[in-house]
CSV table of C-alpha atoms in Angstrom, one decimal:
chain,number,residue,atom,x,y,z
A,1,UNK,CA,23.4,5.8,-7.5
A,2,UNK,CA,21.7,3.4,-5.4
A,3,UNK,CA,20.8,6.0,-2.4
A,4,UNK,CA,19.3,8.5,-5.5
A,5,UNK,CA,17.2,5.4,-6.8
A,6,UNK,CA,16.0,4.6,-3.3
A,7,UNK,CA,15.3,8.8,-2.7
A,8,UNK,CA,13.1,9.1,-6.1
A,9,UNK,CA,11.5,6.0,-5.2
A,10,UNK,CA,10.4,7.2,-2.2
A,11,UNK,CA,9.5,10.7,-3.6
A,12,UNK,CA,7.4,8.8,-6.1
A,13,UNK,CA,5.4,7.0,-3.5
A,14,UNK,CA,4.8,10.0,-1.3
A,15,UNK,CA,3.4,12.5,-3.9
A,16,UNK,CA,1.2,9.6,-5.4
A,17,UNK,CA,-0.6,8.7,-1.8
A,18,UNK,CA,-0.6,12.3,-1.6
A,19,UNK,CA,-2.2,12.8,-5.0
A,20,UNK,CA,-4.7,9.6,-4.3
A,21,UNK,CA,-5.7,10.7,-0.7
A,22,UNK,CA,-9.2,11.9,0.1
A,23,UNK,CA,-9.8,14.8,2.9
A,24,UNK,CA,-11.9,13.8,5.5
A,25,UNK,CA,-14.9,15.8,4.3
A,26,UNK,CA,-14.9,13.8,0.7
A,27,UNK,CA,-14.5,10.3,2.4
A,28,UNK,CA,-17.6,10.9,4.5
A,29,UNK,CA,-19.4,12.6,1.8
A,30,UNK,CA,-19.0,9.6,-0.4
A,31,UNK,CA,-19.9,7.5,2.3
A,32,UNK,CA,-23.1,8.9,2.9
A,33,UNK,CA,-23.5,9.7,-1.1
A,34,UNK,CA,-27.5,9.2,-1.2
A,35,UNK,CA,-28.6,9.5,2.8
A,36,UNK,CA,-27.0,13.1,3.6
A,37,UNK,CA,-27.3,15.8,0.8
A,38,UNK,CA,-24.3,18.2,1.4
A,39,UNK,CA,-25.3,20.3,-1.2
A,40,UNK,CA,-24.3,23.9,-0.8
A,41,UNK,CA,-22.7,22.9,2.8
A,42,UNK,CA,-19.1,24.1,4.0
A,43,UNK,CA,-18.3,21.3,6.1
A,44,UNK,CA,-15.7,21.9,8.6
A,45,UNK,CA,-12.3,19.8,7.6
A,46,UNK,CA,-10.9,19.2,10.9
A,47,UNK,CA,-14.3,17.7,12.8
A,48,UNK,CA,-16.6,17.2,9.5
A,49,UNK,CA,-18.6,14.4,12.0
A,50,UNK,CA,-20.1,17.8,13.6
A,51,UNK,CA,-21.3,19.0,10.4
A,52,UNK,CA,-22.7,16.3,9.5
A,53,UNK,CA,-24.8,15.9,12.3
A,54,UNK,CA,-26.4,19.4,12.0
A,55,UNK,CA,-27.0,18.5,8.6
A,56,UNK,CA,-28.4,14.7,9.9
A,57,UNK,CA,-30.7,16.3,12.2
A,58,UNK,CA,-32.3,18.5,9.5
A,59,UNK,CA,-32.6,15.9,7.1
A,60,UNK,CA,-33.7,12.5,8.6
A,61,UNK,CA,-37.3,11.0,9.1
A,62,UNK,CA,-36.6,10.5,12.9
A,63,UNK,CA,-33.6,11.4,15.2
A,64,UNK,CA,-33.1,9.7,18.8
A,65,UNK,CA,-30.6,9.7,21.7
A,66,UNK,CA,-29.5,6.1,21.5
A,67,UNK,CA,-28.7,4.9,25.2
A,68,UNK,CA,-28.4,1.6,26.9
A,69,UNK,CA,-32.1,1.6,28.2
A,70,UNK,CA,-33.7,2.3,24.2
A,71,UNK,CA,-31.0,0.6,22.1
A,72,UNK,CA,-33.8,-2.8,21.7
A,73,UNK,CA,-36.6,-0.7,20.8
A,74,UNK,CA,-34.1,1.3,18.7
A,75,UNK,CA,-32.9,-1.1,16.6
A,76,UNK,CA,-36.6,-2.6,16.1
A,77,UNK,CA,-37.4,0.5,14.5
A,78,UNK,CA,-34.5,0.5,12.6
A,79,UNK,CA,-36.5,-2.2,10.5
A,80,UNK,CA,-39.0,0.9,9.5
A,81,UNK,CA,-35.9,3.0,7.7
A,82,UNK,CA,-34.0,2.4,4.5
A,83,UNK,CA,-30.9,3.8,6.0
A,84,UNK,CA,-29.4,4.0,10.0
A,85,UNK,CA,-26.6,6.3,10.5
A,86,UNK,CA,-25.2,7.1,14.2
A,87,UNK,CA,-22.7,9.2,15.8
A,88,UNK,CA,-20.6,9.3,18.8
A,89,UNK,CA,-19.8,12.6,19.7
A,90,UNK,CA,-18.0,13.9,17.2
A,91,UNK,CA,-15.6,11.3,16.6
A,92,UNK,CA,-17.7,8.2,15.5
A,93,UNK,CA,-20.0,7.9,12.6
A,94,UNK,CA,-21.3,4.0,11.5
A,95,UNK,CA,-24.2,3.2,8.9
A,96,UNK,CA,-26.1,0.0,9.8
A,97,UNK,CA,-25.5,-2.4,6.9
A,98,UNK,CA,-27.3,-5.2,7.5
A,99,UNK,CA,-30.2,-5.8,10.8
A,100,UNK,CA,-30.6,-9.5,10.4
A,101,UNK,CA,-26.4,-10.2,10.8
A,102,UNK,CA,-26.3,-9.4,14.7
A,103,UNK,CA,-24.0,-10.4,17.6
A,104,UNK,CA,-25.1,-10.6,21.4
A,105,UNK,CA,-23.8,-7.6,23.0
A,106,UNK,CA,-22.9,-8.3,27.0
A,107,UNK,CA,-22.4,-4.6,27.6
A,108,UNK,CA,-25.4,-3.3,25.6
A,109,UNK,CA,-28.0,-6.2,26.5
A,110,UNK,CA,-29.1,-7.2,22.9
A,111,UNK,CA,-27.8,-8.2,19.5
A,112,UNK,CA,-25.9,-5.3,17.5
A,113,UNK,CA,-26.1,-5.7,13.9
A,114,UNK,CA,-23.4,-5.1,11.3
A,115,UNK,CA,-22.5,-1.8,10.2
A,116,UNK,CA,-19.8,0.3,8.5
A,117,UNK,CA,-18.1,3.6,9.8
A,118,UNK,CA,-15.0,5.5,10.4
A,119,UNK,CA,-13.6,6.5,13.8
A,120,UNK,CA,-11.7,10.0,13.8
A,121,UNK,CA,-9.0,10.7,15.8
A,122,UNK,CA,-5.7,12.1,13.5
A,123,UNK,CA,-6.9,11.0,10.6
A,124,UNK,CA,-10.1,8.4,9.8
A,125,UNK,CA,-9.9,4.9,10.3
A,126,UNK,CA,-13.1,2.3,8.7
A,127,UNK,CA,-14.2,0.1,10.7
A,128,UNK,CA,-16.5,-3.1,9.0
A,129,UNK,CA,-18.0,-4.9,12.3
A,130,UNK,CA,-20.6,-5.5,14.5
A,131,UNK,CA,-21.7,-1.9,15.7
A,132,UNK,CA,-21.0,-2.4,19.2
A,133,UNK,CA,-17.6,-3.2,18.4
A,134,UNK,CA,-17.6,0.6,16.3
A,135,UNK,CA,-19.5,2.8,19.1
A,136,UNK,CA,-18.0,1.5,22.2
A,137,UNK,CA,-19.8,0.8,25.3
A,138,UNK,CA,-22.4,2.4,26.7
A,139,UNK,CA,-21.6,5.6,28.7
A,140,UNK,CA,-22.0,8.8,28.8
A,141,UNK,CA,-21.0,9.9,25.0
A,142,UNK,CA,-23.4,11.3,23.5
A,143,UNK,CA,-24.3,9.1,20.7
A,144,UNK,CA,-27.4,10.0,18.4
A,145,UNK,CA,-29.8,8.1,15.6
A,146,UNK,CA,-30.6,9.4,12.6
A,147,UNK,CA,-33.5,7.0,10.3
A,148,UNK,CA,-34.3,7.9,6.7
A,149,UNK,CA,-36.5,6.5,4.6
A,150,UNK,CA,-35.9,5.8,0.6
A,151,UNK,CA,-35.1,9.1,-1.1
């Protein structure tokens, strides 16, 4: 009786998470709810970071290739834009959250402000930290900029 009570338990638990779990395409289309319209948009399921940067590039104010050279005049235009999103590759995505919260950086050279994000690799993980800590260091990844002003 005990093993049965310990197997229906555990079938319990597994079809709730199941039940409760978001795909990848609805957990980053809730977190960019109000930057990124993804209205009439198949997103692809497995890498939905690539589709989202299609749909980045078409709809922000200003797009740049962030690299270790531009990241300080970068992030002083970020003060211009309502919303900062960036991408590395198609793997990483982070919003900037807050500008004036910042940590000094050795390996980018400046203060990186605090952001939010998700890092893909079998599934998504969030990350809540100081963007360098989210986008690695600077290499050769391509990682991109997207601004957007108020909608």
């Amino acid at each position: 009786m005990k093993k049965l009570n310990l197997l229906l338990a555990a079938l319990v638990l597994v079809v709730s998470t199941s039940l409760n779990a978001q795909s990848k395409v609805e957990t980053l289309t809730e977190f960019l709810n109000g930057i990124i319209s993804f209205e009439n948009t198949a997103q692809n399921a497995g890498t939905p970071i690539s589709t989202i940067k299609e749909l980045a590039s078409a709809q922000a104010d200003k797009t740049i290739d962030l690299t270790k050279a531009n990241v300080k005049e970068v992030l002083a235009q970020a003060k211009d834009y309502h919303f900062v999103v960036i991408t590395v590759g198609t793997h990483t995505i982070v919003r900037i959250t807050d500008l004036n919260d910042c940590i000094q950086s050795g390996s980018w050279g400046t203060c990186m402000p605090m952001g939010e994000g998700y890092i893909q690799k079998s599934g998504l993980t969030n990350k809540n930290d100081y963007i360098n800590n989210i986008i690695g260091i600077p290499n050769t990844q391509e990682r991109k900029v997207y601004f957007f002003k108020k909608k």
